[in-house]
Amino acid sequence: MGEILVEARDVKKYFPVNRGVIVLKHLGDIKAVDGVSFTIGKGETFGLVGESGCGKTTTARLILLLETLTGGTIFFDGKDTSELSGPELRKYRASVQAVFQDPYSSLSPRMRVGTIIAEPVVIGGAISTNGIKDRIAQVIKMVGLRRDAMELYPHEFSGGQRQRIAIARALASNPKLIILDEPVSALDVSIRAQIMNLLYDIQQKLGVSYLLIAHNLAVVKHMSKVTGVMYMGKLVEVVESQELYLHPLHPYTQALLSAALPSHPDEQREEIVLPGEVSTPFNPPPGCRLYRRCLYARPVCSEQDPPLKEVSSGHFVACHLH
Amino acid sequence: MIIGSLRRVTRYASWPRIRKSLKGVPWFPLVIMVLFVVVGVFGRQLAPHDPLKIDIEIRLLPLFFMKGGSLQYPLGTDHLGRDVLSRLIVGSGVSLQVSLVVIAVAASIGALVAVVAGYLGGWVDTILMRLVDIIMSMPWIIIALVFASIVGAGVRNIIIILSIFAWPGYARVLRGEVLRIKQGDFVRLAVVAGASKARIMLRHIFPNIVNTLVVISTLQVGSIILAEAGLSFIGVGVPPPRPAWGAMAADGVGYIFTQWWLAVLPGVAIVLVVMSTNLLGDWLRVRLDPKFRQL
């Protein structure tokens, strides 16, 4: 792995659950993210997969400083993000951008596309009006939109085009990291590949890092160098993407991969179905989070929370089996 | 920035664009409203007679087509012999002035409170919204009576009292809009881009409530005119002899069985104007939505 851009160290986010109107009684916490550590290299993509509600998006929001950390630290370019302020914070805001899932909700309906794309640059200051115009024209071309798109309103575009606008906006301030939170889930299947290829090309050209959050495992495999699998607020497996698909070690990862559609309809595969439901991350019991659903559960699994440890070179698993 | 918006305005103001933007406008309410505004502004110049001139000899003249009516006083005269047409024309000025000023004041305060309370939330929200609840639960007509008896009746005092009671309606409805809008991803992305709270409220939240603001305002024009007429009717509005539609209707009530038009004519004027603002407001709401705008 090359130079490190982002390092998350034991990151935690608990949402307190209270009862009462004036005197709050603390009932417990929803542990949305509970001790997650990973790194994102410069110019690389880190994939984050897992089912709905497992804490992927909360992790992204913590990096975007939309939520405050309950514990742990996130380092960006060697600096603690929770201590940024003033010009440093502004610089950070310009270097970390995001593309969200729903392209209909992520563009302000009453702003012209040019204004939407320019906003991060305008807020960042430092560039003249003409410089901003050139920059917008540049990114609009980069994402494959027509130049006159600048003058139009978002409702005049289709979903795929809107996502291109969102990407152009994310690129405008020349960021080092772009958080892609399910960037293609809301799009037509026929458009998905186009957008993913666009993102891939942009990365090749600009050397920007991605944090890619997705349901679609094929997308993550195609895009990311390293993939992390999350389950109930914890990273259960982190490994290079190719290796993850060839040799998944954690029981949850195995079940997740077996649930994905095969690339060919005739392909015969064994499908692993985990019994039971996902329990809630509200005041979780000690021990492995998967204990009650795991096919290989042993007594130790209900007592000790397995730490994420390196079982072979670059392959991290949080499981007592390994 | 300024030159750009100037250029945009001049481009918008070209004749074909104006004609296109008026496409589908409901003509009847528009004509009524234009008439209302023109008459309201130039009332004193347009009135055929002095609306205050009392002439007992010609009191209670009927409409021009009725027996004993004359074309010199086409809508007849009231119980003091004042020309009804002139009084209607000059009286529209009061309604226009009161409704425009009250709407401007109430909409500004209401929108400001709604955006600040809705976006910031927390104790700011609690305090402002409880204030709204308190004002909305007060009987405005009684407070207006007390207020008028302390500081006296008059157009300025009507404007003050109606503004105080009109803004909470804006604040409450618009706050709901703000709560919905601030959940949008585009607001989150503005935070990610480093936008300040003030910028988000001004550039992202406010433009998205303008629609609702316009709709409430046009509906309010009607109720403000009615409220002003009501206050004038019960005698705490515009002091006599200055003509106001509400006061004219009140004066005419005593003659309803013999000279019915004295009460009906100002009533018809109020109905036409209120109805027109509502219809135009509905049209404007559709026009202002960028989804329907094809410019």
Coordinates of C-alpha atoms in Angstrom, one line a residue:
Chain A
M1 CA 0.0 0.0 0.0
G2 CA 1.3 3.4 -0.9
E3 CA 0.9 6.6 1.1
I4 CA -2.0 6.7 3.6
L5 CA -4.6 9.5 3.1
V6 CA -7.2 8.6 5.7
E7 CA -6.8 6.6 8.8
A8 CA -9.7 5.7 11.0
R9 CA -8.6 4.4 14.4
D10 CA -11.1 2.7 16.7
V11 CA -13.9 5.0 15.5
K12 CA -17.2 4.9 17.5
K13 CA -20.5 6.6 17.1
Y14 CA -23.2 5.9 19.7
F15 CA -26.7 7.4 19.4
P16 CA -28.1 7.8 22.9
V17 CA -31.6 6.7 23.5
N18 CA -33.4 8.7 26.1
R19 CA -36.8 8.8 27.7
G20 CA -38.6 11.7 29.3
V21 CA -39.3 15.2 28.3
I22 CA -37.5 17.5 30.8
V23 CA -35.5 15.1 32.9
L24 CA -33.9 12.7 30.4
K25 CA -33.4 9.2 31.5
H26 CA -30.6 7.5 29.6
L27 CA -31.8 4.1 28.5
G28 CA -28.8 3.0 26.5
D29 CA -27.0 3.5 23.2
I30 CA -27.5 2.5 19.6
K31 CA -24.0 1.5 18.7
A32 CA -24.1 2.4 15.0
V33 CA -20.4 2.3 14.6
D34 CA -18.4 0.5 17.3
G35 CA -14.7 0.5 17.1
V36 CA -13.9 0.6 13.4
S37 CA -10.4 0.9 12.1
F38 CA -9.2 1.1 8.5
T39 CA -7.0 3.1 6.2
I40 CA -7.5 4.6 2.7
G41 CA -4.4 5.0 0.5
K42 CA -3.8 7.9 -1.8
G43 CA -5.4 7.4 -5.1
E44 CA -7.0 4.2 -4.0
T45 CA -10.6 3.0 -3.4
F46 CA -11.7 1.5 -0.1
G47 CA -14.9 -0.5 -0.4
L48 CA -17.4 -0.8 2.4
V49 CA -20.1 -3.4 2.1
G50 CA -22.7 -4.8 4.5
E51 CA -26.5 -4.9 4.9
S52 CA -28.7 -1.9 5.6
G53 CA -28.2 -0.4 9.0
C54 CA -24.8 -1.9 9.6
G55 CA -23.2 1.5 10.0
K56 CA -21.6 2.1 6.6
T57 CA -23.3 5.4 6.0
T58 CA -22.7 6.6 9.6
T59 CA -19.0 5.9 9.0
A60 CA -19.1 8.0 5.9
R61 CA -20.9 10.8 7.8
L62 CA -18.3 10.8 10.5
I63 CA -15.5 11.3 7.9
L64 CA -17.6 14.1 6.4
L65 CA -17.9 15.7 9.8
L66 CA -21.7 15.6 9.6
E67 CA -21.7 13.7 12.9
T68 CA -19.3 14.0 15.9
L69 CA -17.3 11.1 17.0
T70 CA -18.2 9.3 20.2
G71 CA -14.8 7.8 20.4
G72 CA -11.7 7.1 18.4
T73 CA -9.9 9.3 15.9
I74 CA -10.0 10.0 12.2
F75 CA -6.7 11.2 10.7
F76 CA -6.7 12.9 7.3
D77 CA -3.2 13.6 5.8
G78 CA -1.8 12.9 9.3
K79 CA -4.1 15.5 11.0
D80 CA -6.8 14.7 13.6
T81 CA -10.1 15.8 11.9
S82 CA -11.8 16.5 15.2
E83 CA -9.3 19.3 15.9
L84 CA -9.6 21.2 12.7
S85 CA -10.9 24.7 12.8
G86 CA -10.7 28.0 10.8
P87 CA -8.7 27.9 7.6
E88 CA -7.7 24.3 8.2
L89 CA -11.3 23.2 8.4
R90 CA -12.1 25.1 5.2
K91 CA -9.2 23.3 3.5
Y92 CA -10.5 20.0 4.7
R93 CA -14.0 20.8 3.5
A94 CA -12.6 21.5 0.0
S95 CA -10.5 18.3 0.0
V96 CA -13.3 15.9 1.1
Q97 CA -16.5 15.8 -1.0
A98 CA -19.3 13.4 -1.4
V99 CA -21.8 11.9 -3.9
F100 CA -24.9 10.5 -2.3
Q101 CA -27.4 7.9 -3.4
D102 CA -30.4 9.9 -4.4
P103 CA -29.6 12.3 -7.3
Y104 CA -33.1 13.8 -6.9
S105 CA -32.5 15.0 -3.4
S106 CA -28.9 15.9 -3.7
L107 CA -29.3 18.9 -6.1
S108 CA -31.0 22.0 -4.8
P109 CA -34.1 22.4 -7.1
R110 CA -33.9 26.2 -7.2
M111 CA -30.3 26.6 -8.2
R112 CA -28.9 26.5 -11.7
V113 CA -26.5 23.6 -12.3
G114 CA -23.6 26.0 -12.7
T115 CA -24.3 27.5 -9.3
I116 CA -24.6 24.0 -7.7
I117 CA -21.3 22.8 -9.2
A118 CA -19.5 26.1 -8.3
E119 CA -20.6 26.2 -4.6
P120 CA -17.7 24.2 -3.0
V121 CA -15.3 26.4 -5.0
V122 CA -17.1 29.6 -4.2
I123 CA -17.1 28.8 -0.5
G124 CA -13.5 27.8 -0.5
G125 CA -12.7 31.2 -1.9
A126 CA -9.2 31.7 -3.4
I127 CA -10.3 31.6 -7.0
S128 CA -11.4 34.5 -9.2
T129 CA -14.8 34.6 -10.9
N130 CA -13.2 33.7 -14.2
G131 CA -11.2 31.0 -12.6
I132 CA -14.4 29.5 -11.2
K133 CA -16.1 29.6 -14.7
D134 CA -13.2 27.8 -16.3
R135 CA -13.2 25.3 -13.5
I136 CA -16.9 24.5 -13.9
A137 CA -16.5 24.2 -17.7
Q138 CA -13.7 21.8 -17.1
V139 CA -15.5 19.5 -14.7
I140 CA -18.7 19.6 -16.7
K141 CA -16.7 18.3 -19.7
M142 CA -15.0 15.8 -17.5
V143 CA -18.3 14.1 -16.5
G144 CA -19.5 14.2 -20.0
L145 CA -22.3 16.8 -19.8
R146 CA -22.9 19.5 -22.4
R147 CA -21.5 22.9 -21.7
D148 CA -24.9 24.7 -21.7
A149 CA -26.0 22.4 -18.8
M150 CA -24.7 25.2 -16.5
E151 CA -27.6 27.4 -17.3
L152 CA -30.3 24.8 -16.6
Y153 CA -32.1 23.7 -13.5
P154 CA -31.7 20.1 -12.1
H155 CA -35.3 19.0 -13.0
E156 CA -34.3 19.3 -16.7
F157 CA -32.0 16.2 -16.3
S158 CA -32.5 12.5 -16.0
G159 CA -31.3 10.5 -13.0
G160 CA -28.0 9.5 -14.6
Q161 CA -27.3 13.0 -15.7
R162 CA -28.1 14.3 -12.3
Q163 CA -25.6 11.9 -10.8
R164 CA -23.1 13.3 -13.3
I165 CA -23.8 16.8 -12.0
A166 CA -23.4 15.6 -8.5
I167 CA -20.0 14.1 -9.4
A168 CA -19.0 17.3 -11.2
R169 CA -19.8 19.2 -8.0
A170 CA -17.8 16.8 -6.0
L171 CA -14.8 17.3 -8.3
A172 CA -15.0 21.1 -8.6
S173 CA -12.9 21.9 -5.5
N174 CA -10.2 19.4 -6.6
P175 CA -10.7 17.1 -3.6
K176 CA -8.3 14.4 -2.4
L177 CA -11.1 12.1 -1.1
I178 CA -14.6 11.6 -2.4
I179 CA -17.1 9.6 -0.4
L180 CA -19.3 7.6 -2.7
D181 CA -22.4 6.6 -0.7
E182 CA -24.2 4.1 -2.9
P183 CA -23.6 6.2 -6.0
V184 CA -25.4 4.0 -8.4
S185 CA -28.1 2.2 -6.3
A186 CA -30.8 4.7 -7.3
L187 CA -30.0 4.5 -11.0
D188 CA -31.2 2.4 -13.8
V189 CA -29.2 -0.8 -14.3
S190 CA -28.3 0.4 -17.8
I191 CA -26.8 3.6 -16.5
R192 CA -24.9 2.0 -13.6
A193 CA -21.9 0.8 -15.6
Q194 CA -21.5 4.2 -17.3
I195 CA -21.3 6.0 -14.0
M196 CA -19.0 3.5 -12.4
N197 CA -16.7 3.7 -15.4
L198 CA -16.8 7.4 -15.3
L199 CA -15.8 7.3 -11.6
Y200 CA -13.0 4.9 -12.4
D201 CA -11.6 7.0 -15.3
I202 CA -11.7 10.1 -13.1
Q203 CA -9.7 8.3 -10.4
Q204 CA -7.1 7.1 -13.0
K205 CA -6.8 10.7 -14.3
L206 CA -6.8 12.7 -11.1
G207 CA -5.5 10.2 -8.5
V208 CA -8.4 11.0 -6.1
S209 CA -9.2 8.5 -3.3
Y210 CA -12.7 7.0 -2.9
L211 CA -14.5 5.5 0.0
L212 CA -17.1 3.4 -1.9
I213 CA -20.1 2.3 0.0
A214 CA -22.3 -0.2 -1.9
H215 CA -24.8 -3.0 -1.6
N216 CA -23.7 -4.3 -5.0
L217 CA -20.7 -6.6 -4.4
A218 CA -19.7 -6.7 -8.1
V219 CA -19.4 -3.0 -8.1
V220 CA -17.1 -3.0 -5.1
K221 CA -15.0 -5.8 -6.5
H222 CA -14.6 -3.9 -9.8
M223 CA -13.7 -0.6 -8.2
S224 CA -11.9 -1.1 -5.0
K225 CA -8.4 -2.3 -4.0
V226 CA -9.4 -3.1 -0.5
T227 CA -12.8 -4.0 0.9
G228 CA -14.1 -4.0 4.4
V229 CA -17.2 -6.0 5.4
M230 CA -19.3 -4.4 8.2
Y231 CA -21.8 -6.1 10.4
M232 CA -23.7 -4.3 13.2
G233 CA -21.2 -1.5 13.6
K234 CA -18.1 -3.6 13.4
L235 CA -15.7 -4.4 10.6
V236 CA -15.6 -8.2 10.5
E237 CA -13.2 -8.7 7.6
V238 CA -10.8 -6.4 5.7
V239 CA -8.8 -7.7 2.8
E240 CA -7.8 -7.0 -0.8
S241 CA -10.9 -7.2 -2.9
Q242 CA -9.8 -10.1 -5.1
E243 CA -8.8 -12.2 -2.1
L244 CA -12.2 -11.4 -0.4
Y245 CA -14.1 -12.9 -3.3
L246 CA -11.8 -15.9 -3.6
H247 CA -11.3 -16.8 0.0
P248 CA -13.8 -15.2 2.3
L249 CA -13.0 -16.3 5.9
H250 CA -15.6 -14.7 8.1
P251 CA -18.9 -16.7 8.2
Y252 CA -20.9 -13.5 7.6
T253 CA -18.8 -12.6 4.5
Q254 CA -19.4 -16.1 3.2
A255 CA -23.1 -15.7 3.6
L256 CA -23.1 -12.3 2.1
L257 CA -21.2 -13.4 -1.0
S258 CA -23.3 -16.4 -1.5
A259 CA -26.4 -14.2 -1.5
A260 CA -25.1 -12.1 -4.5
L261 CA -26.4 -13.1 -7.9
P262 CA -24.0 -15.3 -9.9
S263 CA -22.5 -13.8 -13.0
H264 CA -24.1 -16.5 -15.1
P265 CA -27.7 -17.9 -14.5
D266 CA -26.6 -21.5 -15.0
E267 CA -23.9 -21.3 -12.4
Q268 CA -24.6 -23.7 -9.6
R269 CA -23.7 -22.5 -6.1
E270 CA -24.5 -23.3 -2.6
E271 CA -26.4 -20.6 -0.9
I272 CA -25.6 -20.0 2.8
V273 CA -28.7 -18.7 4.7
L274 CA -28.0 -17.4 8.1
P275 CA -30.9 -18.3 10.5
G276 CA -32.8 -15.6 12.4
E277 CA -33.0 -11.9 12.1
V278 CA -30.4 -9.1 12.5
S279 CA -30.6 -8.2 16.1
T280 CA -30.6 -4.5 17.0
P281 CA -27.4 -2.5 17.7
F282 CA -29.2 -1.1 20.8
N283 CA -27.2 -2.2 23.8
P284 CA -25.7 -5.2 22.1
P285 CA -24.7 -8.2 24.4
P286 CA -21.0 -9.0 24.9
G287 CA -19.4 -11.4 22.5
C288 CA -19.5 -11.7 18.8
R289 CA -22.3 -9.8 17.1
L290 CA -23.0 -12.7 14.8
Y291 CA -23.1 -15.2 17.7
R292 CA -26.8 -16.0 17.5
R293 CA -26.9 -16.4 13.8
C294 CA -23.5 -18.0 13.1
L295 CA -23.4 -21.5 11.8
Y296 CA -20.1 -22.2 13.5
A297 CA -20.8 -20.6 16.9
R298 CA -18.9 -21.9 19.9
P299 CA -19.2 -21.1 23.6
V300 CA -16.3 -18.6 23.4
C301 CA -18.2 -16.5 20.8
S302 CA -20.9 -15.5 23.3
E303 CA -18.3 -14.3 25.9
Q304 CA -15.6 -12.6 24.0
D305 CA -15.8 -10.1 21.2
P306 CA -13.3 -11.3 18.6
P307 CA -10.8 -8.6 17.7
L308 CA -9.9 -7.8 14.1
K309 CA -6.6 -9.7 13.6
E310 CA -4.3 -10.4 10.7
V311 CA -4.6 -14.1 9.8
S312 CA -2.4 -13.9 6.8
S313 CA -0.6 -11.1 5.0
G314 CA -3.0 -8.2 4.6
H315 CA -6.1 -10.4 5.5
F316 CA -7.9 -9.2 8.6
V317 CA -10.7 -11.2 10.2
A318 CA -12.6 -10.7 13.4
C319 CA -13.6 -14.3 14.2
H320 CA -12.7 -16.8 16.9
L321 CA -12.4 -19.5 14.2
H322 CA -9.3 -18.0 12.7
Chain B
M1 CA -22.4 39.0 -10.0
I2 CA -24.5 42.2 -10.2
I3 CA -23.8 42.7 -13.9
G4 CA -24.8 39.1 -14.5
S5 CA -28.1 39.4 -12.7
L6 CA -28.8 42.7 -14.5
R7 CA -28.2 41.0 -17.8
R8 CA -30.5 38.2 -16.7
V9 CA -33.2 40.7 -15.8
T10 CA -33.0 42.5 -19.1
R11 CA -33.0 39.2 -20.9
Y12 CA -36.1 38.3 -19.0
A13 CA -37.8 41.6 -19.6
S14 CA -37.9 41.3 -23.4
W15 CA -41.4 41.4 -24.8
P16 CA -41.7 37.8 -26.1
R17 CA -40.6 36.5 -22.7
I18 CA -43.2 38.6 -20.9
R19 CA -45.9 37.4 -23.3
K20 CA -44.7 33.8 -22.8
S21 CA -44.6 34.1 -19.1
L22 CA -48.2 35.4 -19.1
K23 CA -49.4 32.3 -21.0
G24 CA -52.4 30.7 -19.3
V25 CA -52.9 33.6 -16.9
P26 CA -56.5 33.8 -15.7
W27 CA -57.5 37.1 -17.4
F28 CA -60.6 38.0 -15.3
P29 CA -58.8 38.0 -11.9
L30 CA -55.8 39.8 -13.5
V31 CA -58.0 42.6 -14.9
I32 CA -59.7 42.9 -11.5
M33 CA -56.3 43.1 -9.7
V34 CA -54.8 45.6 -12.1
L35 CA -57.9 47.7 -11.8
F36 CA -57.7 47.4 -8.0
V37 CA -54.1 48.5 -7.9
V38 CA -54.5 51.4 -10.3
V39 CA -57.6 52.6 -8.6
G40 CA -56.0 52.2 -5.2
V41 CA -53.0 54.2 -6.2
F42 CA -54.7 57.0 -8.2
G43 CA -58.0 57.0 -6.4
R44 CA -58.1 60.7 -5.6
Q45 CA -57.4 61.6 -9.2
L46 CA -59.9 59.2 -10.7
A47 CA -62.8 59.9 -8.4
P48 CA -65.5 62.0 -10.2
H49 CA -66.6 63.7 -7.1
D50 CA -65.1 64.7 -3.7
P51 CA -65.8 61.5 -1.6
L52 CA -66.1 63.7 1.5
K53 CA -68.5 66.3 0.2
I54 CA -71.8 66.2 2.1
D55 CA -74.9 67.3 0.3
I56 CA -78.1 66.4 2.2
E57 CA -80.3 67.5 -0.7
I58 CA -79.2 64.6 -2.9
R59 CA -79.0 62.0 -0.1
L60 CA -79.8 58.3 -0.9
L61 CA -79.9 58.6 -4.7
P62 CA -80.5 55.2 -6.3
L63 CA -78.4 53.5 -9.0
F64 CA -78.3 55.3 -12.4
F65 CA -80.7 52.9 -14.1
M66 CA -83.3 53.1 -11.4
K67 CA -86.1 55.5 -11.1
G68 CA -84.8 58.8 -9.9
G69 CA -81.1 57.9 -10.5
S70 CA -78.8 60.1 -12.5
L71 CA -75.7 59.5 -14.6
Q72 CA -73.9 62.1 -12.6
Y73 CA -74.0 59.8 -9.6
P74 CA -74.0 56.4 -11.3
L75 CA -73.9 54.4 -8.1
G76 CA -76.0 56.7 -6.2
T77 CA -75.3 58.6 -2.9
D78 CA -75.2 57.6 0.7
H79 CA -77.2 58.8 3.7
L80 CA -75.1 62.0 3.8
G81 CA -75.3 62.6 0.0
R82 CA -71.7 61.6 -0.7
D83 CA -71.0 60.0 -4.1
V84 CA -70.8 56.2 -3.6
L85 CA -68.6 55.6 -6.7
S86 CA -66.1 58.1 -5.5
R87 CA -66.1 56.6 -2.0
L88 CA -65.6 53.1 -3.4
I89 CA -62.7 54.3 -5.6
V90 CA -60.9 56.1 -2.8
G91 CA -61.7 53.4 -0.3
S92 CA -59.8 50.8 -2.3
G93 CA -56.6 52.7 -1.5
V94 CA -57.1 51.8 2.2
S95 CA -57.5 48.1 1.4
L96 CA -54.6 48.1 -0.9
Q97 CA -52.3 49.9 1.4
V98 CA -53.2 47.9 4.5
S99 CA -53.0 44.5 2.7
L100 CA -49.7 45.2 1.0
V101 CA -47.9 46.6 4.0
V102 CA -49.3 43.9 6.4
I103 CA -48.4 41.1 4.0
A104 CA -44.9 42.5 3.5
V105 CA -44.2 42.9 7.2
A106 CA -45.9 39.6 8.2
A107 CA -44.3 37.5 5.4
S108 CA -40.8 38.9 6.2
I109 CA -41.1 38.3 10.0
G110 CA -42.8 34.9 9.5
A111 CA -40.2 33.6 6.9
L112 CA -37.3 34.8 9.0
V113 CA -38.7 33.1 12.2
A114 CA -39.6 29.9 10.3
V115 CA -36.1 29.5 8.7
V116 CA -34.2 30.3 11.8
A117 CA -36.4 28.2 14.1
G118 CA -36.7 25.3 11.7
Y119 CA -33.1 25.1 10.7
L120 CA -31.4 25.8 14.0
G121 CA -33.9 23.8 16.1
G122 CA -33.2 23.3 19.8
W123 CA -34.1 26.0 22.3
V124 CA -34.3 28.7 19.6
D125 CA -37.0 26.7 17.9
T126 CA -38.9 26.0 21.2
I127 CA -38.9 29.7 22.2
L128 CA -40.0 31.0 18.8
M129 CA -42.7 28.4 18.3
R130 CA -44.2 28.9 21.8
L131 CA -44.3 32.6 21.0
V132 CA -46.2 31.7 17.8
D133 CA -48.6 29.5 19.8
I134 CA -49.2 32.3 22.3
I135 CA -50.0 34.9 19.7
M136 CA -52.2 32.5 17.7
S137 CA -54.2 31.7 20.8
M138 CA -55.1 35.3 21.5
P139 CA -58.4 36.7 20.3
W140 CA -57.2 39.2 17.8
I141 CA -60.4 41.2 17.4
I142 CA -60.6 41.9 21.2
I143 CA -57.0 42.9 21.4
A144 CA -57.5 45.1 18.4
L145 CA -60.5 46.8 20.1
V146 CA -58.4 47.4 23.3
F147 CA -55.4 48.6 21.2
A148 CA -57.6 51.0 19.2
S149 CA -59.2 52.4 22.3
I150 CA -55.8 53.1 23.8
V151 CA -53.8 54.5 20.9
G152 CA -56.8 55.5 18.7
A153 CA -58.1 54.2 15.4
G154 CA -56.2 54.8 12.1
V155 CA -54.6 53.1 9.2
R156 CA -51.2 52.9 10.8
N157 CA -52.6 51.2 13.9
I158 CA -54.6 48.7 11.8
I159 CA -51.4 47.8 10.0
I160 CA -49.5 47.3 13.3
I161 CA -52.2 45.2 14.9
L162 CA -52.9 43.0 11.8
S163 CA -49.1 42.5 11.2
I164 CA -48.7 41.2 14.8
F165 CA -51.4 38.7 14.3
A166 CA -50.6 37.7 10.7
W167 CA -46.9 36.6 11.0
P168 CA -47.4 33.5 13.2
G169 CA -49.5 31.9 10.5
Y170 CA -46.6 32.2 8.1
A171 CA -44.0 31.0 10.7
R172 CA -45.9 27.9 11.5
V173 CA -46.6 26.7 8.0
L174 CA -43.2 27.6 6.7
R175 CA -41.4 26.0 9.6
G176 CA -42.9 22.7 8.6
E177 CA -41.5 23.2 5.1
V178 CA -38.1 24.1 6.4
L179 CA -38.1 20.9 8.5
R180 CA -38.8 18.9 5.4
I181 CA -36.3 20.8 3.2
K182 CA -33.4 20.6 5.7
Q183 CA -33.5 16.8 5.5
G184 CA -32.6 17.0 1.8
D185 CA -29.2 15.7 0.7
F186 CA -28.4 19.0 -0.9
V187 CA -28.4 20.7 2.5
R188 CA -26.1 18.0 3.8
L189 CA -23.8 18.4 0.8
A190 CA -23.8 22.2 1.4
V191 CA -22.4 21.4 4.9
V192 CA -19.9 19.1 3.4
A193 CA -18.9 21.9 1.0
G194 CA -18.2 24.1 4.0
A195 CA -21.3 26.4 3.8
S196 CA -22.0 28.5 6.9
K197 CA -25.4 28.2 8.6
A198 CA -26.3 31.7 7.3
R199 CA -25.5 30.7 3.8
I200 CA -27.5 27.5 4.0
M201 CA -30.5 29.3 5.3
L202 CA -30.3 32.0 2.7
R203 CA -29.2 30.1 -0.4
H204 CA -30.6 26.6 0.2
I205 CA -33.6 26.8 2.5
F206 CA -35.2 30.1 1.8
P207 CA -35.5 29.8 -2.0
N208 CA -37.3 26.5 -1.5
I209 CA -40.0 28.0 0.7
V210 CA -40.7 31.0 -1.6
N211 CA -43.4 29.0 -3.3
T212 CA -45.3 28.4 -0.1
L213 CA -44.7 31.9 1.0
V214 CA -46.3 33.3 -2.2
V215 CA -49.3 31.0 -1.8
I216 CA -49.9 32.0 1.8
S217 CA -49.4 35.6 0.9
T218 CA -52.1 35.6 -1.8
L219 CA -54.5 33.8 0.5
Q220 CA -53.7 36.3 3.2
V221 CA -54.5 39.3 0.9
G222 CA -58.1 38.2 1.1
S223 CA -58.2 37.7 4.8
I224 CA -56.3 40.9 5.5
I225 CA -58.7 42.9 3.4
L226 CA -61.6 41.2 5.2
A227 CA -60.0 41.8 8.6
E228 CA -59.5 45.5 7.8
A229 CA -63.1 45.7 6.6
G230 CA -64.2 43.9 9.7
L231 CA -62.4 46.4 12.0
S232 CA -63.7 49.3 10.0
F233 CA -67.2 47.7 10.2
I234 CA -67.1 47.6 14.0
G235 CA -65.7 51.1 14.1
V236 CA -62.1 50.6 15.2
G237 CA -60.6 50.8 11.8
V238 CA -60.3 53.7 9.5
P239 CA -61.9 56.7 11.3
P240 CA -64.7 58.5 9.5
P241 CA -65.1 60.4 7.2
R242 CA -62.3 58.7 5.3
P243 CA -63.9 56.1 3.1
A244 CA -63.1 52.4 3.6
W245 CA -65.1 49.5 2.2
G246 CA -65.8 47.9 5.6
A247 CA -67.1 51.2 7.1
M248 CA -69.2 51.8 4.0
A249 CA -70.8 48.4 4.3
A250 CA -71.5 49.1 8.0
D251 CA -73.1 52.5 7.2
G252 CA -75.2 50.8 4.6
V253 CA -76.6 48.1 6.9
G254 CA -79.2 50.4 8.3
Y255 CA -80.7 50.9 4.8
I256 CA -80.5 47.3 3.7
F257 CA -84.3 47.0 3.1
T258 CA -84.7 50.3 1.3
Q259 CA -81.4 51.2 -0.4
W260 CA -79.8 47.7 -0.4
W261 CA -77.0 48.7 -2.8
L262 CA -75.3 50.9 -0.1
A263 CA -74.2 47.7 1.8
V264 CA -74.0 45.4 -1.2
L265 CA -71.7 47.4 -3.5
P266 CA -68.7 47.6 -1.1
G267 CA -69.4 43.9 -0.3
V268 CA -69.2 43.0 -4.0
A269 CA -65.9 45.0 -4.3
I270 CA -64.4 43.0 -1.4
V271 CA -65.6 39.7 -2.8
L272 CA -64.2 40.5 -6.3
V273 CA -60.8 41.5 -5.0
V274 CA -60.5 38.7 -2.5
M275 CA -61.5 36.1 -5.0
S276 CA -59.1 37.5 -7.6
T277 CA -56.1 37.4 -5.3
N278 CA -56.9 33.7 -4.5
L279 CA -57.2 32.8 -8.2
L280 CA -54.1 34.7 -9.2
G281 CA -52.2 33.2 -6.3
D282 CA -53.1 29.7 -7.4
W283 CA -51.8 30.5 -10.9
L284 CA -48.7 32.1 -9.5
R285 CA -47.9 29.0 -7.4
V286 CA -47.8 26.8 -10.5
R287 CA -45.8 29.4 -12.5
L288 CA -43.2 29.8 -9.8
D289 CA -42.4 26.1 -9.5
P290 CA -39.4 25.4 -11.7
K291 CA -40.8 22.1 -12.6
F292 CA -43.6 23.8 -14.5
R293 CA -41.4 26.6 -15.8
Q294 CA -40.2 26.1 -19.4
L295 CA -38.3 29.3 -20.0

